[in-house]
């Protein structure tokens, strides 16, 4: 915070979001420092505090999950202060907001983290079912700044979480509509607190392009940033996240920002205040920009704080667990999504064996997934299966399965100039969603991308015979997909026959350790044609 003129004050806001446990500048997949991580952002924060010692620093959620470091702590350690809380405390955050991935390891660990953190967690729209009160502390906080300027910060989280999360991890919680809750609380804040600025920190993104207004994703309510900027009354700044986009700009008089993911950038918003004729502080200027990690050195003090825990994580990752025979490596993820591949067949076969389901579906989550080479270690497991999913067996009809395959077929489009297959733009923007394309085992099918959307499944058989639309089948899939995640509406609210509460990474590791040697098999039960 600084004053350029006697009647002008500049207040600085910094926002991190979707750090996903990245402290060190590494992605844990290959050696070498990457341009990411909170240790790098720490030095940016230090530099910004030299310019403005009284700046406000916020985290916008999805901090607790996403790296082997955080997974190892959650599953095998849990001693001492939660490392994410230690980060918030050391970097002296002023407030934080819950993201959807904060719930992945259960409420016990989440509550421990919140208790360990010295900054308040703001959660207006996540309430306790029994009394409707905010479940995680306070909904907002008002900061009194230089010259008595009052900045209110309201925290809200995408209410779509129940569509993805294991019900046991959100037991007793209700997720109110983020937009409606934000408007209710902004009105309350304006009427009772009389702040000079209202900032909404929203773990959610934009459902429309903030520049053109064009729809960028299905309007499910998962992301409401555009609607918030256009219709929320009384909001000056919207800090966003969830989509992993790099955004900074203004929309309908609201300044907005979103700083990507994994600590690749930090958002900076400056609010310029001046006194009006009655002596009250009013905003006369706003601007948002992104400060990128790039070539910034990592903060050695931050790295040293977690040195022992990182060594323990690395030792765990290097632990050999088995051996692979045959072609289980992924050299081209796009090609592996066009026809049956030994790696996805292995994942599906494990899911089928563990649950007893005759049909399974699974995804290659990212384009960085490399499958298994001959010698398999824990790092191979966690770098291929990056989400803490469990397994569910649903009872589906043949019609449900066909609809799910039609949804899968939307992953592809045809480049008319090159007459080649490509990933549909909707699966690349606003963020890559390779995890929303599944490959199936236990059925025989074919997807013809030259046909109209909704009519691309040209072959669908079970045990060599056409799959009857009204016949029922047990199908195993990850818990995210079983909740309809990824716009798989046809899977929502279907009967759950069995659940395996164990994390899929543990299931895979245990399976390989028990088998000692796994063999590549591929029955070529499906393909994509164009």
XYZ file of C-alpha atoms in Angstrom, residues 22-440:
419
model
C 3.578 -27.518 -5.768
C 6.135 -26.117 -3.345
C 9.315 -27.151 -5.110
C 9.908 -26.157 -8.753
C 9.290 -29.697 -9.990
C 6.495 -31.677 -11.584
C 7.876 -34.952 -10.132
C 7.801 -36.520 -13.590
C 11.242 -35.694 -14.911
C 14.422 -34.058 -13.551
C 15.150 -30.355 -13.733
C 13.581 -27.239 -12.281
C 10.311 -26.115 -13.802
C 8.877 -22.599 -13.963
C 6.428 -23.200 -11.154
C 6.024 -23.705 -7.437
C 5.299 -21.599 -4.370
C 8.995 -21.421 -3.517
C 9.443 -19.315 -6.660
C 6.335 -17.258 -5.993
C 7.663 -16.633 -2.482
C 10.432 -14.460 -3.883
C 7.909 -12.540 -5.983
C 5.851 -11.967 -2.841
C 8.966 -10.727 -1.039
C 9.690 -8.265 -3.855
C 6.106 -7.012 -3.853
C 6.213 -6.523 -0.081
C 9.265 -4.293 -0.454
C 7.167 -2.064 -2.710
C 4.096 -2.298 -0.489
C 4.686 -3.748 3.007
C 0.952 -3.725 3.788
C -0.305 -5.617 0.735
C -2.971 -8.292 1.128
C -2.175 -11.890 0.121
C -4.903 -14.475 -0.547
C -5.033 -18.116 -1.636
C -8.001 -19.159 -3.755
C -8.044 -22.912 -3.124
C -6.852 -26.293 -4.387
C -3.686 -26.111 -2.303
C -3.795 -29.466 -0.473
C -3.777 -31.917 -3.392
C -1.898 -32.475 -6.615
C 1.701 -33.566 -5.965
C 3.315 -36.738 -4.598
C 4.574 -34.532 -1.746
C 1.036 -33.749 -0.569
C -0.166 -37.288 -1.311
C 2.632 -38.788 0.795
C 1.782 -36.504 3.702
C -1.943 -37.256 3.484
C -1.604 -41.018 3.112
C 1.584 -41.973 4.980
C 2.613 -39.158 7.305
C 0.139 -36.701 8.870
C 2.635 -35.828 11.610
C 3.219 -32.265 12.757
C 1.713 -29.207 11.112
C 0.108 -29.703 7.719
C 2.701 -28.556 5.128
C 0.106 -26.439 3.314
C -0.718 -24.644 6.556
C 2.971 -24.140 7.228
C 3.244 -22.480 3.809
C 0.326 -20.150 4.481
C 1.857 -19.196 7.817
C 5.429 -18.669 6.621
C 4.310 -16.536 3.682
C 1.873 -14.719 6.027
C -1.279 -15.091 3.953
C -4.136 -12.844 5.033
C -6.963 -15.222 4.059
C -7.704 -18.384 2.074
C -10.671 -19.957 0.307
C -11.563 -23.632 -0.064
C -11.221 -25.301 -3.456
C -12.915 -28.507 -4.560
C -9.745 -30.579 -4.114
C -9.442 -29.549 -0.464
C -11.992 -32.282 0.292
C -10.191 -35.133 -1.509
C -8.502 -36.557 1.591
C -11.484 -36.200 3.913
C -12.734 -33.717 6.491
C -10.376 -34.837 9.257
C -7.279 -33.780 7.310
C -8.975 -30.648 5.990
C -9.992 -29.541 9.471
C -6.459 -30.205 10.733
C -5.093 -27.979 7.989
C -7.566 -25.191 8.786
C -6.697 -25.418 12.491
C -2.973 -25.260 11.685
C -3.355 -22.242 9.398
C -3.025 -18.865 11.075
C -5.003 -17.043 8.394
C -8.802 -17.358 8.297
C -10.572 -19.571 5.783
C -13.502 -17.747 4.182
C -16.433 -19.851 3.053
C -19.791 -18.175 2.514
C -21.646 -20.814 0.525
C -20.458 -24.056 2.159
C -22.794 -24.455 5.104
C -23.639 -27.045 7.735
C -26.771 -28.979 6.792
C -28.071 -28.978 10.352
C -28.212 -25.199 10.823
C -27.336 -23.515 7.516
C -24.389 -21.636 9.054
C -21.011 -21.299 7.291
C -19.213 -24.575 7.964
C -15.633 -23.326 7.886
C -15.399 -20.184 9.951
C -16.407 -16.835 8.602
C -17.888 -15.964 5.173
C -15.937 -12.721 4.809
C -13.402 -10.462 6.435
C -12.941 -6.686 6.374
C -9.371 -5.347 6.336
C -8.743 -1.813 7.569
C -5.909 -0.348 5.557
C -3.951 2.892 5.344
C -5.956 6.052 5.926
C -8.790 3.917 7.271
C -9.691 2.427 3.877
C -11.794 -0.701 4.392
C -11.502 -3.625 1.966
C -13.974 -6.496 2.341
C -13.025 -9.971 1.091
C -15.788 -12.538 0.503
C -14.931 -16.208 -0.084
C -17.090 -18.524 -2.208
C -16.467 -21.929 -3.796
C -17.974 -23.667 -6.813
C -21.100 -25.433 -5.591
C -20.611 -28.263 -8.083
C -18.457 -30.251 -5.629
C -21.148 -32.824 -4.718
C -21.124 -33.938 -8.356
C -17.503 -35.083 -7.994
C -16.590 -35.732 -4.401
C -16.935 -38.901 -2.364
C -20.019 -38.280 -0.187
C -18.076 -39.406 2.881
C -15.659 -36.506 2.378
C -18.413 -33.863 2.485
C -20.703 -35.457 5.051
C -22.978 -32.936 6.739
C -22.164 -30.140 4.299
C -24.393 -28.271 1.875
C -23.077 -26.308 -1.094
C -25.272 -23.319 -1.858
C -25.305 -21.670 -5.268
C -22.134 -19.579 -5.432
C -23.688 -16.711 -7.396
C -26.790 -16.402 -5.211
C -24.755 -16.706 -2.014
C -22.258 -14.093 -3.202
C -25.049 -11.607 -3.948
C -26.670 -12.199 -0.561
C -23.425 -11.640 1.318
C -22.285 -8.665 -0.794
C -25.584 -6.953 -0.009
C -25.087 -7.731 3.681
C -21.504 -6.453 3.620
C -22.439 -3.226 1.838
C -25.317 -2.517 4.234
C -23.616 -3.400 7.510
C -19.852 -2.948 7.012
C -19.852 0.025 4.590
C -16.524 -0.944 2.990
C -14.689 1.141 0.419
C -14.152 -1.914 -1.818
C -15.608 -5.428 -2.088
C -13.405 -8.233 -3.396
C -14.843 -11.687 -4.100
C -12.395 -14.589 -3.990
C -14.174 -17.333 -5.931
C -12.835 -20.834 -6.457
C -14.523 -21.111 -9.806
C -13.917 -19.792 -13.286
C -15.586 -18.320 -16.341
C -18.345 -20.099 -18.216
C -18.013 -17.608 -21.078
C -15.065 -15.892 -22.714
C -14.643 -12.698 -20.660
C -13.745 -10.737 -23.802
C -16.300 -11.977 -26.350
C -19.019 -13.377 -24.101
C -19.114 -16.585 -26.144
C -19.956 -19.765 -24.230
C -16.769 -21.750 -23.596
C -18.226 -24.722 -21.733
C -21.576 -26.297 -20.832
C -23.539 -23.956 -18.562
C -23.821 -26.414 -15.679
C -23.213 -23.907 -12.884
C -19.718 -25.233 -12.163
C -18.242 -21.891 -13.252
C -20.147 -18.620 -12.838
C -17.451 -15.959 -13.177
C -18.966 -14.281 -16.224
C -22.418 -14.137 -14.662
C -20.871 -12.717 -11.488
C -19.116 -9.911 -13.356
C -22.216 -9.080 -15.356
C -24.872 -9.276 -12.652
C -23.490 -9.172 -9.112
C -24.232 -5.773 -7.618
C -21.629 -4.162 -5.407
C -18.528 -6.185 -6.409
C -15.332 -4.355 -7.418
C -12.862 -7.235 -7.940
C -13.327 -10.934 -8.763
C -10.365 -13.205 -8.031
C -10.936 -16.576 -9.716
C -9.387 -20.025 -10.166
C -10.381 -23.665 -10.731
C -9.914 -23.587 -14.514
C -6.103 -23.191 -14.422
C -6.298 -20.268 -16.852
C -4.033 -17.230 -17.018
C -6.420 -14.262 -17.050
C -6.341 -10.606 -16.088
C -8.696 -7.874 -17.250
C -11.909 -5.953 -16.737
C -15.492 -6.955 -17.473
C -18.515 -4.744 -16.931
C -16.548 -2.534 -14.549
C -15.245 -5.510 -12.511
C -11.515 -6.193 -12.441
C -10.791 -9.938 -12.593
C -7.775 -12.241 -12.476
C -6.876 -15.952 -12.545
C -3.239 -17.036 -12.040
C -3.061 -20.429 -13.742
C -1.986 -23.468 -11.729
C 0.918 -25.162 -9.942
C 2.394 -21.824 -8.893
C 3.219 -20.739 -12.430
C 2.052 -17.186 -11.682
C 0.561 -14.940 -9.049
C -2.206 -12.409 -9.726
C -1.690 -8.777 -8.720
C -4.510 -6.265 -8.481
C -3.998 -2.600 -7.653
C -6.868 -0.496 -6.304
C -6.394 3.267 -6.502
C -8.432 5.335 -4.050
C -9.013 9.054 -3.770
C -11.219 11.188 -1.545
C -14.468 12.534 -2.931
C -15.968 15.945 -2.119
C -17.386 14.575 1.167
C -14.007 13.186 2.201
C -14.931 9.528 1.585
C -12.561 7.125 -0.111
C -13.693 5.989 -3.569
C -12.024 3.808 -6.185
C -10.714 5.924 -9.045
C -8.694 3.231 -10.805
C -8.104 -0.529 -10.925
C -5.775 -2.819 -12.817
C -4.886 -6.501 -12.826
C -1.787 -8.285 -14.107
C -0.021 -11.609 -13.716
C 3.483 -12.023 -12.290
C 5.029 -15.208 -13.711
C 7.501 -17.523 -11.980
C 9.654 -17.775 -15.128
C 13.328 -17.349 -14.211
C 12.730 -16.267 -10.600
C 14.924 -18.210 -8.194
C 13.249 -20.462 -5.649
C 13.245 -19.164 -2.086
C 15.815 -21.306 -0.273
C 14.261 -20.603 3.113
C 10.973 -22.090 1.908
C 12.708 -25.118 0.401
C 14.645 -25.779 3.609
C 11.422 -25.797 5.636
C 10.301 -28.914 3.784
C 13.685 -30.508 3.131
C 13.163 -33.588 5.310
C 9.610 -34.185 4.106
C 10.729 -33.827 0.485
C 13.557 -36.346 1.024
C 11.064 -38.794 2.512
C 8.761 -38.268 -0.444
C 11.547 -38.838 -2.949
C 12.651 -42.017 -1.182
C 9.074 -43.272 -1.316
C 8.801 -42.378 -5.014
C 12.028 -44.239 -5.847
C 10.790 -47.393 -4.141
C 10.704 -50.244 -6.703
C 7.430 -52.135 -6.689
C 7.539 -54.461 -9.693
C 8.451 -55.134 -13.285
C 6.612 -54.883 -16.599
C 7.005 -57.203 -19.573
C 5.794 -55.970 -22.952
C 4.774 -52.579 -24.324
C 3.152 -50.746 -21.396
C 4.760 -47.385 -22.113
C 2.845 -44.533 -23.755
C 4.891 -42.862 -26.477
C 1.983 -40.941 -28.024
C -1.007 -40.217 -25.732
C -3.180 -39.027 -28.619
C -2.593 -42.255 -30.540
C -3.272 -44.237 -27.361
C -6.708 -42.618 -27.201
C -7.625 -43.746 -30.728
C -7.405 -47.490 -30.257
C -6.947 -49.995 -27.471
C -3.598 -49.691 -25.702
C -1.932 -52.096 -23.275
C -1.604 -49.492 -20.523
C -5.285 -48.500 -20.405
C -6.226 -52.144 -20.742
C -4.094 -52.853 -17.673
C -5.806 -50.115 -15.637
C -9.215 -51.394 -16.682
C -8.289 -55.021 -15.976
C -7.165 -54.091 -12.453
C -10.427 -52.223 -11.857
C -12.414 -55.223 -13.091
C -10.448 -57.725 -11.018
C -10.652 -55.692 -7.811
C -14.412 -55.087 -8.088
C -15.639 -58.121 -10.022
C -17.340 -55.880 -12.603
C -17.391 -57.253 -16.169
C -17.065 -53.778 -17.758
C -14.694 -50.923 -16.927
C -13.705 -47.488 -18.190
C -10.594 -45.424 -17.459
C -8.742 -42.398 -18.798
C -5.225 -41.285 -19.614
C -5.397 -38.200 -17.435
C -2.775 -35.965 -19.058
C -0.532 -35.812 -22.093
C 2.415 -36.162 -19.714
C 1.398 -39.713 -18.754
C 4.050 -42.145 -19.958
C 2.755 -45.522 -18.810
C 5.218 -48.090 -17.423
C 8.729 -48.962 -18.508
C 10.334 -52.243 -17.481
C 11.131 -51.296 -13.878
C 8.139 -49.789 -12.058
C 8.491 -47.480 -9.052
C 5.979 -45.497 -7.013
C 6.728 -42.411 -9.095
C 5.431 -44.296 -12.129
C 2.151 -44.898 -10.315
C 1.570 -41.335 -9.098
C 2.743 -39.643 -12.290
C 0.277 -41.672 -14.377
C -2.613 -41.734 -11.899
C -2.508 -38.194 -10.532
C -5.921 -37.969 -8.833
C -6.997 -39.468 -5.479
C -9.939 -41.331 -6.968
C -11.652 -44.354 -5.520
C -13.723 -46.881 -7.466
C -17.475 -47.325 -7.817
C -19.474 -49.986 -9.624
C -22.650 -48.583 -11.171
C -25.638 -50.418 -12.589
C -26.090 -49.016 -16.102
C -28.327 -49.809 -19.022
C -27.040 -50.395 -22.515
C -28.528 -47.026 -23.395
C -26.511 -45.345 -20.601
C -23.325 -46.933 -21.923
C -24.051 -45.828 -25.490
C -24.714 -42.274 -24.268
C -21.414 -42.292 -22.355
C -19.559 -43.420 -25.466
C -21.227 -40.657 -27.482
C -19.965 -38.197 -24.867
C -16.486 -39.682 -25.273
C -16.708 -39.232 -29.027
C -17.028 -35.457 -28.539
C -13.334 -35.502 -27.567
C -12.467 -35.755 -31.255
C -13.014 -33.531 -34.267
C -11.692 -33.565 -37.823
C -9.351 -30.969 -39.258
C -11.029 -30.412 -42.618
C -7.891 -28.909 -44.172
C -5.563 -31.738 -43.231
C -8.274 -34.395 -43.151
C -6.816 -35.557 -39.868
C -8.157 -36.339 -36.432
C -7.630 -33.771 -33.685
C -8.722 -33.023 -30.136
C -11.875 -30.903 -30.043
C -11.324 -27.311 -28.964
C -13.794 -27.755 -26.102
C -11.425 -30.313 -24.554
C -8.430 -27.981 -24.823
C -9.976 -24.658 -23.777
C -10.444 -23.068 -21.367
C -8.184 -25.801 -19.956
C -7.055 -29.256 -21.159
C -9.577 -31.934 -20.177
C -7.989 -35.148 -21.409
C -9.188 -36.712 -18.151
C -12.751 -36.454 -19.488
C -12.207 -39.035 -22.220
C -12.534 -42.686 -21.227
C -11.469 -45.940 -22.816
C -13.589 -49.008 -22.109
